[in-house]
PDB file of C-alpha atoms in Angstrom:
ATOM      1  CA  MET T  31     100.766  86.353 111.878  1.00 92.00           C
ATOM      2  CA  GLU T  32     101.347  89.720 113.567  1.00 96.00           C
ATOM      3  CA  HIS T  33      98.304  91.854 112.706  1.00 98.00           C
ATOM      4  CA  ILE T  34      95.702  89.151 112.074  1.00 98.00           C
ATOM      5  CA  SER T  35      94.889  85.748 113.548  1.00 98.00           C
ATOM      6  CA  MET T  36      93.191  82.713 112.042  1.00 98.00           C
ATOM      7  CA  SER T  37      91.423  79.667 113.435  1.00 98.00           C
ATOM      8  CA  ILE T  38      89.680  76.749 111.733  1.00 98.00           C
ATOM      9  CA  GLU T  39      86.884  74.741 113.319  1.00 98.00           C
ATOM     10  CA  ASP T  40      84.375  72.375 111.754  1.00 98.00           C
ATOM     11  CA  GLY T  41      85.257  73.487 108.232  1.00 98.00           C
ATOM     12  CA  ILE T  42      84.944  77.237 108.910  1.00 98.00           C
ATOM     13  CA  ALA T  43      88.004  79.487 108.926  1.00 98.00           C
ATOM     14  CA  VAL T  44      87.768  82.668 110.988  1.00 98.00           C
ATOM     15  CA  ILE T  45      90.217  85.405 110.002  1.00 98.00           C
ATOM     16  CA  THR T  46      90.369  88.124 112.652  1.00 98.00           C
ATOM     17  CA  LEU T  47      91.870  91.579 112.203  1.00 98.00           C
ATOM     18  CA  ASP T  48      93.855  91.571 115.409  1.00 98.00           C
ATOM     19  CA  ARG T  49      95.040  95.022 116.483  1.00 98.00           C
ATOM     20  CA  PRO T  50      92.301  95.782 118.998  1.00 97.00           C
ATOM     21  CA  ASP T  51      94.315  98.501 120.738  1.00 97.00           C
ATOM     22  CA  LYS T  52      94.465 100.325 117.363  1.00 96.00           C
ATOM     23  CA  LEU T  53      90.848  99.518 116.411  1.00 97.00           C
ATOM     24  CA  ASN T  54      92.335  97.044 113.918  1.00 98.00           C
ATOM     25  CA  ALA T  55      93.705  99.840 111.730  1.00 96.00           C
ATOM     26  CA  PHE T  56      94.954  98.579 108.361  1.00 96.00           C
ATOM     27  CA  THR T  57      98.701  98.262 107.776  1.00 95.00           C
ATOM     28  CA  THR T  58     100.969  96.895 105.077  1.00 93.00           C
ATOM     29  CA  THR T  59     101.647  93.963 107.393  1.00 96.00           C
ATOM     30  CA  MET T  60      97.918  93.292 107.671  1.00 97.00           C
ATOM     31  CA  GLU T  61      97.590  93.570 103.886  1.00 97.00           C
ATOM     32  CA  ASN T  62     100.191  90.895 103.270  1.00 97.00           C
ATOM     33  CA  GLU T  63      98.932  88.641 106.056  1.00 98.00           C
ATOM     34  CA  LEU T  64      95.361  88.777 104.724  1.00 98.00           C
ATOM     35  CA  ILE T  65      96.535  87.746 101.269  1.00 98.00           C
ATOM     36  CA  GLU T  66      98.533  84.909 102.836  1.00 98.00           C
ATOM     37  CA  ALA T  67      95.500  83.849 104.879  1.00 98.00           C
ATOM     38  CA  PHE T  68      93.233  83.642 101.825  1.00 98.00           C
ATOM     39  CA  ASP T  69      95.945  81.697  99.996  1.00 98.00           C
ATOM     40  CA  SER T  70      95.903  79.285 102.923  1.00 98.00           C
ATOM     41  CA  THR T  71      92.126  78.845 103.057  1.00 98.00           C
ATOM     42  CA  ASP T  72      91.949  78.208  99.321  1.00 98.00           C
ATOM     43  CA  ALA T  73      94.674  75.565  99.578  1.00 97.00           C
ATOM     44  CA  ASN T  74      93.022  73.771 102.499  1.00 98.00           C
ATOM     45  CA  ASP T  75      90.283  71.380 101.340  1.00 98.00           C
ATOM     46  CA  ALA T  76      89.020  71.125 104.924  1.00 98.00           C
ATOM     47  CA  VAL T  77      87.941  74.767 104.814  1.00 98.00           C
ATOM     48  CA  ARG T  78      84.466  75.251 103.349  1.00 98.00           C
ATOM     49  CA  ALA T  79      83.882  78.945 104.124  1.00 98.00           C
ATOM     50  CA  VAL T  80      85.686  81.946 105.598  1.00 98.00           C
ATOM     51  CA  ILE T  81      84.499  84.501 108.144  1.00 98.00           C
ATOM     52  CA  LEU T  82      86.330  87.839 108.318  1.00 98.00           C
ATOM     53  CA  THR T  83      85.868  89.822 111.539  1.00 98.00           C
ATOM     54  CA  GLY T  84      87.662  92.135 113.962  1.00 98.00           C
ATOM     55  CA  ALA T  85      89.039  91.745 117.478  1.00 98.00           C
ATOM     56  CA  GLY T  86      87.706  93.953 120.234  1.00 98.00           C
ATOM     57  CA  ARG T  87      85.095  96.650 119.749  1.00 97.00           C
ATOM     58  CA  ALA T  88      85.926  97.588 116.122  1.00 98.00           C
ATOM     59  CA  PHE T  89      85.962  95.798 112.810  1.00 98.00           C
ATOM     60  CA  CYS T  90      88.531  98.118 111.223  1.00 98.00           C
ATOM     61  CA  ALA T  91      88.966 101.872 111.733  1.00 97.00           C
ATOM     62  CA  GLY T  92      90.579 102.320 108.317  1.00 95.00           C
ATOM     63  CA  ALA T  93      94.198 102.929 107.415  1.00 91.00           C
ATOM     64  CA  ASP T  94      96.716 103.301 110.220  1.00 88.00           C
ATOM     65  CA  LEU T  95      97.255 107.071 110.458  1.00 83.00           C
ATOM     66  CA  SER T  96      99.943 106.928 113.130  1.00 77.00           C
ATOM     67  CA  SER T  97     102.279 108.906 110.855  1.00 69.00           C
ATOM     68  CA  GLY T  98      99.817 111.776 110.905  1.00 72.00           C
ATOM     69  CA  ALA T  99      99.423 114.134 107.961  1.00 66.00           C
ATOM     70  CA  GLU T 100     102.376 112.531 106.171  1.00 66.00           C
ATOM     71  CA  THR T 101     100.846 109.021 106.152  1.00 64.00           C
ATOM     72  CA  PHE T 102     100.042 108.961 102.466  1.00 65.00           C
ATOM     73  CA  SER T 103     103.045 111.046 101.454  1.00 64.00           C
ATOM     74  CA  GLU T 104     105.267 108.394 103.004  1.00 57.00           C
ATOM     75  CA  TRP T 105     103.171 105.678 101.347  1.00 54.00           C
ATOM     76  CA  SER T 106     103.641 107.346  97.949  1.00 56.00           C
ATOM     77  CA  ALA T 107     107.355 107.715  98.559  1.00 51.00           C
ATOM     78  CA  GLU T 108     107.597 103.939  98.598  1.00 51.00           C
ATOM     79  CA  SER T 109     106.518 103.817  94.948  1.00 47.00           C
ATOM     80  CA  ASN T 110     110.107 103.265  93.913  1.00 44.00           C
ATOM     81  CA  GLY T 111     109.761  99.693  95.181  1.00 46.00           C
ATOM     82  CA  THR T 112     111.685 100.055  98.437  1.00 43.00           C
ATOM     83  CA  ASP T 113     110.695 101.077 101.936  1.00 43.00           C
ATOM     84  CA  ALA T 114     112.360 103.696 104.114  1.00 41.00           C
ATOM     85  CA  ASP T 115     115.141 101.251 104.967  1.00 44.00           C
ATOM     86  CA  GLY T 116     115.775 100.414 101.333  1.00 44.00           C
ATOM     87  CA  ASP T 117     114.195  96.960 101.579  1.00 46.00           C
ATOM     88  CA  ASP T 118     112.514  95.573  98.477  1.00 47.00           C
ATOM     89  CA  LEU T 119     108.731  95.881  98.611  1.00 44.00           C
ATOM     90  CA  ARG T 120     108.088  93.400  95.834  1.00 44.00           C
ATOM     91  CA  ARG T 121     106.241  90.319  97.069  1.00 45.00           C
ATOM     92  CA  ASP T 122     105.871  86.946  95.374  1.00 46.00           C
ATOM     93  CA  GLY T 123     106.793  88.322  91.988  1.00 45.00           C
ATOM     94  CA  ASP T 124     104.178  91.064  92.285  1.00 49.00           C
ATOM     95  CA  ASP T 125     106.321  93.865  90.915  1.00 47.00           C
ATOM     96  CA  LEU T 126     105.057  97.223  92.122  1.00 46.00           C
ATOM     97  CA  ARG T 127     106.270  98.798  88.890  1.00 46.00           C
ATOM     98  CA  ARG T 128     104.498  97.732  85.726  1.00 47.00           C
ATOM     99  CA  ASP T 129     104.685  99.026  82.157  1.00 48.00           C
ATOM    100  CA  GLY T 130     107.091 101.765  83.179  1.00 47.00           C
ATOM    101  CA  ASP T 131     104.800 103.189  85.870  1.00 58.00           C
ATOM    102  CA  ASP T 132     106.481 104.273  89.101  1.00 63.00           C
ATOM    103  CA  LEU T 133     103.426 103.405  91.152  1.00 76.00           C
ATOM    104  CA  ARG T 134     102.725 101.488  94.297  1.00 81.00           C
ATOM    105  CA  ARG T 135      99.534  99.472  94.104  1.00 89.00           C
ATOM    106  CA  ASP T 136      96.719 100.169  96.559  1.00 93.00           C
ATOM    107  CA  GLY T 137      97.082  97.698  99.418  1.00 94.00           C
ATOM    108  CA  GLY T 138      93.375  97.374 100.102  1.00 96.00           C
ATOM    109  CA  GLY T 139      92.852  96.689  96.416  1.00 97.00           C
ATOM    110  CA  ARG T 140      95.364  93.839  96.516  1.00 96.00           C
ATOM    111  CA  VAL T 141      93.434  92.277  99.405  1.00 98.00           C
ATOM    112  CA  VAL T 142      90.074  92.716  97.675  1.00 98.00           C
ATOM    113  CA  LEU T 143      91.364  91.209  94.434  1.00 97.00           C
ATOM    114  CA  ARG T 144      92.578  88.181  96.401  1.00 97.00           C
ATOM    115  CA  MET T 145      89.178  87.898  98.055  1.00 98.00           C
ATOM    116  CA  PHE T 146      87.515  88.214  94.650  1.00 97.00           C
ATOM    117  CA  ASP T 147      89.460  85.134  93.533  1.00 96.00           C
ATOM    118  CA  SER T 148      88.587  83.092  96.639  1.00 98.00           C
ATOM    119  CA  LEU T 149      87.355  79.545  96.090  1.00 98.00           C
ATOM    120  CA  LYS T 150      85.471  79.621  99.386  1.00 98.00           C
ATOM    121  CA  PRO T 151      82.474  81.809 100.310  1.00 98.00           C
ATOM    122  CA  ILE T 152      83.435  84.788 102.473  1.00 98.00           C
ATOM    123  CA  ILE T 153      81.248  86.287 105.201  1.00 99.00           C
ATOM    124  CA  ALA T 154      82.251  89.629 106.684  1.00 98.00           C
ATOM    125  CA  ALA T 155      81.055  89.800 110.295  1.00 98.00           C
ATOM    126  CA  ILE T 156      81.248  93.539 110.926  1.00 98.00           C
ATOM    127  CA  ASN T 157      81.376  93.641 114.702  1.00 98.00           C
ATOM    128  CA  GLY T 158      81.903  97.386 115.124  1.00 98.00           C
ATOM    129  CA  PRO T 159      83.076 100.533 113.330  1.00 98.00           C
ATOM    130  CA  ALA T 160      84.142  99.914 109.718  1.00 98.00           C
ATOM    131  CA  VAL T 161      85.561 103.011 108.057  1.00 98.00           C
ATOM    132  CA  GLY T 162      87.599 103.609 104.914  1.00 97.00           C
ATOM    133  CA  VAL T 163      89.387 100.414 103.947  1.00 97.00           C
ATOM    134  CA  GLY T 164      87.578  98.878 106.915  1.00 98.00           C
ATOM    135  CA  ILE T 165      84.347  98.913 104.915  1.00 98.00           C
ATOM    136  CA  THR T 166      85.710  98.703 101.353  1.00 98.00           C
ATOM    137  CA  MET T 167      87.588  95.455 102.062  1.00 98.00           C
ATOM    138  CA  THR T 168      84.243  93.826 102.886  1.00 98.00           C
ATOM    139  CA  LEU T 169      82.765  94.586  99.455  1.00 98.00           C
ATOM    140  CA  ALA T 170      84.384  91.452  98.005  1.00 98.00           C
ATOM    141  CA  ALA T 171      82.741  89.291 100.672  1.00 98.00           C
ATOM    142  CA  ASP T 172      79.704  87.296  99.582  1.00 98.00           C
ATOM    143  CA  PHE T 173      77.732  88.379 102.636  1.00 98.00           C
ATOM    144  CA  ARG T 174      78.076  91.216 105.112  1.00 98.00           C
ATOM    145  CA  LEU T 175      76.520  90.672 108.523  1.00 98.00           C
ATOM    146  CA  ALA T 176      76.757  93.570 110.959  1.00 98.00           C
ATOM    147  CA  ALA T 177      76.295  94.296 114.618  1.00 98.00           C
ATOM    148  CA  ASP T 178      73.203  96.448 114.918  1.00 98.00           C
ATOM    149  CA  ASP T 179      75.201  99.222 116.583  1.00 98.00           C
ATOM    150  CA  ALA T 180      78.025  99.242 114.005  1.00 98.00           C
ATOM    151  CA  ARG T 181      78.764 102.411 112.041  1.00 98.00           C
ATOM    152  CA  MET T 182      80.362 102.655 108.619  1.00 98.00           C
ATOM    153  CA  GLY T 183      81.767 105.259 106.289  1.00 98.00           C
ATOM    154  CA  PHE T 184      83.427 105.692 102.911  1.00 98.00           C
ATOM    155  CA  VAL T 185      85.361 108.665 104.288  1.00 97.00           C
ATOM    156  CA  PHE T 186      87.957 109.149 101.528  1.00 96.00           C
ATOM    157  CA  ASN T 187      86.721 112.484 100.160  1.00 97.00           C
ATOM    158  CA  ARG T 188      86.817 113.918 103.697  1.00 96.00           C
ATOM    159  CA  ARG T 189      90.518 113.025 103.838  1.00 94.00           C
ATOM    160  CA  GLY T 190      91.332 114.469 100.407  1.00 94.00           C
ATOM    161  CA  LEU T 191      91.584 110.970  98.917  1.00 95.00           C
ATOM    162  CA  VAL T 192      89.547 108.911  96.441  1.00 96.00           C
ATOM    163  CA  PRO T 193      87.803 105.523  96.799  1.00 97.00           C
ATOM    164  CA  GLU T 194      90.111 102.494  96.932  1.00 96.00           C
ATOM    165  CA  SER T 195      90.003  98.704  97.348  1.00 97.00           C
ATOM    166  CA  CYS T 196      88.195  98.443  94.000  1.00 97.00           C
ATOM    167  CA  SER T 197      85.172 100.078  95.670  1.00 98.00           C
ATOM    168  CA  SER T 198      84.436 102.311  92.673  1.00 98.00           C
ATOM    169  CA  TRP T 199      83.690  99.072  90.775  1.00 97.00           C
ATOM    170  CA  LEU T 200      82.087  97.059  93.571  1.00 98.00           C
ATOM    171  CA  LEU T 201      79.924  99.499  95.513  1.00 98.00           C
ATOM    172  CA  PRO T 202      77.592 100.547  92.641  1.00 98.00           C
ATOM    173  CA  LYS T 203      76.958  96.852  91.998  1.00 97.00           C
ATOM    174  CA  LEU T 204      75.852  96.281  95.594  1.00 98.00           C
ATOM    175  CA  VAL T 205      73.661  99.349  96.210  1.00 98.00           C
ATOM    176  CA  SER T 206      71.915 101.882  93.984  1.00 98.00           C
ATOM    177  CA  LEU T 207      74.106 104.378  92.144  1.00 98.00           C
ATOM    178  CA  GLN T 208      72.599 107.341  93.993  1.00 98.00           C
ATOM    179  CA  ARG T 209      73.190 105.732  97.395  1.00 98.00           C
ATOM    180  CA  ALA T 210      76.782 104.901  96.432  1.00 98.00           C
ATOM    181  CA  LEU T 211      77.357 108.489  95.300  1.00 98.00           C
ATOM    182  CA  ASP T 212      75.820 109.874  98.498  1.00 98.00           C
ATOM    183  CA  TRP T 213      78.136 107.810 100.671  1.00 98.00           C
ATOM    184  CA  ILE T 214      81.231 108.475  98.536  1.00 98.00           C
ATOM    185  CA  TYR T 215      80.763 112.196  97.867  1.00 98.00           C
ATOM    186  CA  SER T 216      79.810 113.130 101.426  1.00 98.00           C
ATOM    187  CA  GLY T 217      82.118 110.713 103.230  1.00 98.00           C
ATOM    188  CA  ARG T 218      79.567 110.693 106.020  1.00 98.00           C
ATOM    189  CA  ILE T 219      79.315 108.052 108.730  1.00 98.00           C
ATOM    190  CA  PHE T 220      76.092 106.020 108.585  1.00 98.00           C
ATOM    191  CA  THR T 221      74.438 103.371 110.719  1.00 98.00           C
ATOM    192  CA  ALA T 222      74.225  99.635 110.213  1.00 98.00           C
ATOM    193  CA  ALA T 223      70.463 100.100 109.857  1.00 98.00           C
ATOM    194  CA  GLU T 224      70.989 102.395 106.864  1.00 98.00           C
ATOM    195  CA  ALA T 225      73.458  99.922 105.354  1.00 98.00           C
ATOM    196  CA  PHE T 226      70.889  97.149 105.795  1.00 98.00           C
ATOM    197  CA  SER T 227      68.125  99.249 104.249  1.00 98.00           C
ATOM    198  CA  ALA T 228      70.327  99.957 101.232  1.00 98.00           C
ATOM    199  CA  GLY T 229      71.203  96.285 100.751  1.00 98.00           C
ATOM    200  CA  LEU T 230      74.878  96.641 101.633  1.00 98.00           C
ATOM    201  CA  VAL T 231      74.373  94.497 104.739  1.00 98.00           C
ATOM    202  CA  TYR T 232      72.566  91.161 104.498  1.00 98.00           C
ATOM    203  CA  ARG T 233      71.487  90.828 108.131  1.00 98.00           C
ATOM    204  CA  LEU T 234      71.759  92.710 111.416  1.00 98.00           C
ATOM    205  CA  HIS T 235      72.431  90.985 114.726  1.00 98.00           C
ATOM    206  CA  SER T 236      73.342  91.978 118.234  1.00 98.00           C
ATOM    207  CA  ARG T 237      77.067  92.225 118.784  1.00 97.00           C
ATOM    208  CA  GLU T 238      76.873  89.190 121.079  1.00 98.00           C
ATOM    209  CA  ASP T 239      75.009  87.028 118.545  1.00 98.00           C
ATOM    210  CA  LEU T 240      77.033  88.040 115.491  1.00 98.00           C
ATOM    211  CA  PRO T 241      79.813  85.383 115.652  1.00 98.00           C
ATOM    212  CA  GLY T 242      77.355  82.521 116.073  1.00 98.00           C
ATOM    213  CA  GLU T 243      75.072  83.840 113.338  1.00 98.00           C
ATOM    214  CA  ALA T 244      77.999  84.168 110.934  1.00 98.00           C
ATOM    215  CA  THR T 245      79.050  80.584 111.670  1.00 98.00           C
ATOM    216  CA  ALA T 246      75.488  79.317 111.210  1.00 98.00           C
ATOM    217  CA  LEU T 247      75.266  81.079 107.837  1.00 98.00           C
ATOM    218  CA  ALA T 248      78.615  79.612 106.751  1.00 98.00           C
ATOM    219  CA  HIS T 249      77.402  76.104 107.529  1.00 98.00           C
ATOM    220  CA  SER T 250      74.054  76.624 105.821  1.00 98.00           C
ATOM    221  CA  LEU T 251      75.787  77.767 102.623  1.00 98.00           C
ATOM    222  CA  THR T 252      78.148  74.819 102.372  1.00 98.00           C
ATOM    223  CA  ARG T 253      76.836  71.864 104.383  1.00 97.00           C
ATOM    224  CA  ASP T 254      74.924  70.105 101.589  1.00 97.00           C
ATOM    225  CA  SER T 255      76.772  71.418  98.525  1.00 98.00           C
ATOM    226  CA  ALA T 256      79.749  70.109  96.573  1.00 98.00           C
ATOM    227  CA  PRO T 257      82.903  72.127  97.368  1.00 98.00           C
ATOM    228  CA  VAL T 258      84.006  72.341  93.726  1.00 98.00           C
ATOM    229  CA  SER T 259      80.537  73.406  92.609  1.00 98.00           C
ATOM    230  CA  VAL T 260      80.437  76.137  95.256  1.00 98.00           C
ATOM    231  CA  ALA T 261      83.891  77.378  94.210  1.00 98.00           C
ATOM    232  CA  LEU T 262      82.958  77.469  90.528  1.00 98.00           C
ATOM    233  CA  SER T 263      79.575  79.046  91.214  1.00 98.00           C
ATOM    234  CA  ARG T 264      81.196  81.776  93.295  1.00 98.00           C
ATOM    235  CA  GLN T 265      83.584  82.618  90.492  1.00 96.00           C
ATOM    236  CA  MET T 266      80.839  82.515  87.875  1.00 96.00           C
ATOM    237  CA  ILE T 267      78.567  84.922  89.728  1.00 97.00           C
ATOM    238  CA  TRP T 268      81.301  87.412  90.627  1.00 96.00           C
ATOM    239  CA  ARG T 269      83.009  87.398  87.239  1.00 94.00           C
ATOM    240  CA  MET T 270      79.749  87.854  85.361  1.00 94.00           C
ATOM    241  CA  LEU T 271      79.123  91.192  87.063  1.00 93.00           C
ATOM    242  CA  GLY T 272      81.084  93.008  84.383  1.00 88.00           C
ATOM    243  CA  VAL T 273      80.468  91.084  81.163  1.00 92.00           C
ATOM    244  CA  GLU T 274      78.829  92.763  78.203  1.00 92.00           C
ATOM    245  CA  HIS T 275      76.305  90.099  77.136  1.00 94.00           C
ATOM    246  CA  PRO T 276      74.602  86.974  78.572  1.00 95.00           C
ATOM    247  CA  MET T 277      76.258  84.984  75.787  1.00 95.00           C
ATOM    248  CA  VAL T 278      79.448  85.082  77.869  1.00 93.00           C
ATOM    249  CA  ALA T 279      77.553  83.454  80.739  1.00 95.00           C
ATOM    250  CA  HIS T 280      76.071  80.893  78.354  1.00 96.00           C
ATOM    251  CA  ARG T 281      79.523  79.895  77.122  1.00 95.00           C
ATOM    252  CA  VAL T 282      80.988  79.594  80.618  1.00 95.00           C
ATOM    253  CA  GLU T 283      77.955  77.701  81.922  1.00 96.00           C
ATOM    254  CA  SER T 284      78.093  75.306  78.972  1.00 96.00           C
ATOM    255  CA  ILE T 285      81.755  74.587  79.662  1.00 96.00           C
ATOM    256  CA  GLY T 286      80.905  74.086  83.335  1.00 97.00           C
ATOM    257  CA  ILE T 287      78.018  71.702  82.730  1.00 97.00           C
ATOM    258  CA  ASN T 288      80.131  69.602  80.373  1.00 97.00           C
ATOM    259  CA  ALA T 289      83.169  69.578  82.661  1.00 97.00           C
ATOM    260  CA  ARG T 290      81.283  68.836  85.868  1.00 97.00           C
ATOM    261  CA  GLY T 291      79.077  66.289  84.138  1.00 96.00           C
ATOM    262  CA  ALA T 292      82.133  64.113  83.577  1.00 97.00           C
ATOM    263  CA  GLN T 293      83.309  64.306  87.209  1.00 97.00           C
ATOM    264  CA  ALA T 294      82.533  62.068  90.158  1.00 98.00           C
ATOM    265  CA  ASP T 295      80.570  64.672  92.106  1.00 98.00           C
ATOM    266  CA  VAL T 296      77.667  64.622  89.662  1.00 97.00           C
ATOM    267  CA  ARG T 297      77.320  60.858  89.810  1.00 97.00           C
ATOM    268  CA  GLU T 298      77.314  61.007  93.609  1.00 98.00           C
ATOM    269  CA  GLY T 299      74.901  63.935  93.738  1.00 98.00           C
ATOM    270  CA  VAL T 300      72.357  62.317  91.442  1.00 98.00           C
ATOM    271  CA  ALA T 301      72.670  58.903  93.154  1.00 98.00           C
ATOM    272  CA  ALA T 302      72.217  60.468  96.597  1.00 98.00           C
ATOM    273  CA  PHE T 303      69.108  62.305  95.426  1.00 98.00           C
ATOM    274  CA  LEU T 304      67.549  59.157  93.932  1.00 98.00           C
ATOM    275  CA  GLU T 305      68.470  57.073  96.970  1.00 98.00           C
ATOM    276  CA  LYS T 306      67.183  59.764  99.384  1.00 98.00           C
ATOM    277  CA  ARG T 307      70.432  60.040 101.336  1.00 98.00           C
ATOM    278  CA  GLU T 308      73.015  62.719 101.997  1.00 97.00           C
ATOM    279  CA  ALA T 309      75.642  63.092  99.295  1.00 97.00           C
ATOM    280  CA  VAL T 310      79.322  62.559 100.051  1.00 98.00           C
ATOM    281  CA  PHE T 311      81.072  64.515  97.311  1.00 98.00           C
ATOM    282  CA  PRO T 312      84.535  63.153  96.443  1.00 98.00           C
ATOM    283  CA  ASP T 313      85.950  65.988  94.305  1.00 98.00           C
ATOM    284  CA  ARG T 314      88.201  68.574  95.951  1.00 97.00           C
ATOM    285  CA  CYS T 315      89.128  72.118  94.974  1.00 97.00           C
ATOM    286  CA  SER T 316      92.828  71.285  95.201  1.00 96.00           C
ATOM    287  CA  ASP T 317      92.785  68.851  92.298  1.00 94.00           C
ATOM    288  CA  ALA T 318      89.394  68.799  90.560  1.00 96.00           C
ATOM    289  CA  MET T 319      88.727  72.396  89.489  1.00 95.00           C
ATOM    290  CA  PRO T 320      87.992  72.587  85.756  1.00 95.00           C
ATOM    291  CA  ASP T 321      89.049  75.750  83.930  1.00 94.00           C
ATOM    292  CA  LEU T 322      85.904  77.581  82.889  1.00 93.00           C
ATOM    293  CA  PHE T 323      87.289  81.044  82.440  1.00 90.00           C
ATOM    294  CA  SER T 324      90.658  81.421  80.737  1.00 86.00           C
ATOM    295  CA  SER T 325      89.241  81.361  77.201  1.00 81.00           C
ATOM    296  CA  HIS T 326      86.289  83.679  77.801  1.00 74.00           C
ATOM    297  CA  LEU T 327      87.163  85.749  80.874  1.00 75.00           C
ATOM    298  CA  PRO T 328      90.945  86.257  80.918  1.00 75.00           C
ATOM    299  CA  ARG T 329      92.252  88.237  83.878  1.00 75.00           C
ATOM    300  CA  PRO T 330      92.992  91.890  83.035  1.00 77.00           C
ATOM    301  CA  ARG T 331      96.581  92.967  83.505  1.00 73.00           C
ATOM    302  CA  TRP T 332      97.654  95.529  86.083  1.00 69.00           C
TER     303      TRP T 332
END
């Protein structure tokens, strides 16, 4: 890893945006490394939850603008699928050109979509300024904790851009429509206290206490719950945000109850409850995840 780092301790993975001298500005390298990191945490049964934070005094200052006014012109020029040196930009079969479109996909959006698919709960520990993609990438986290002196901003309109990282879909689901429009239209910087008041941030902590509080929350979410059940529940809640009728939820939940009812975790969970002891769940995400979604919630194509 070049622009992020990752550690795992006591079942909690901590992914750190690690360019402190650049306020952890977002790069294509960081984009790809974040996707790789979430692939890794999903594949590792020892990981129960993920914390995403920043090194140094910032969480993420947004896109790396070191190329100045031509930053996004150069980015768009790569839409032909190669970089300035002619190297192929396609990664893991993810062709940047689909259905005849000469279009490079939004990098923050690729990260957010990977986070959306995570099997493990994600906590964003916003330890300092979070601007542009620095705040939109956190919208796919299950919880956002923030340092009480952090500042945030959806600054795209002030740069002549538009929202990205799937934020036009996510943000109005997390705060009121009028608050989302205020932040997006104006592009203004706002305080962590305002974000907390609006419901974007779950809790505020001092900068010093934030890492420990994020870890404590991660343990409280996962300590007594079955890993497969948490993974399925996460996907159920997130995917239901856009369905047209509760019947879709009823179908998926019915499939889930039937599938999980036949697995070892349920027998252990019920026995532990009746015997008044802690459950030791045997099922693992790597090999015991039933398919609840493909028939009723197929993934949209790019």
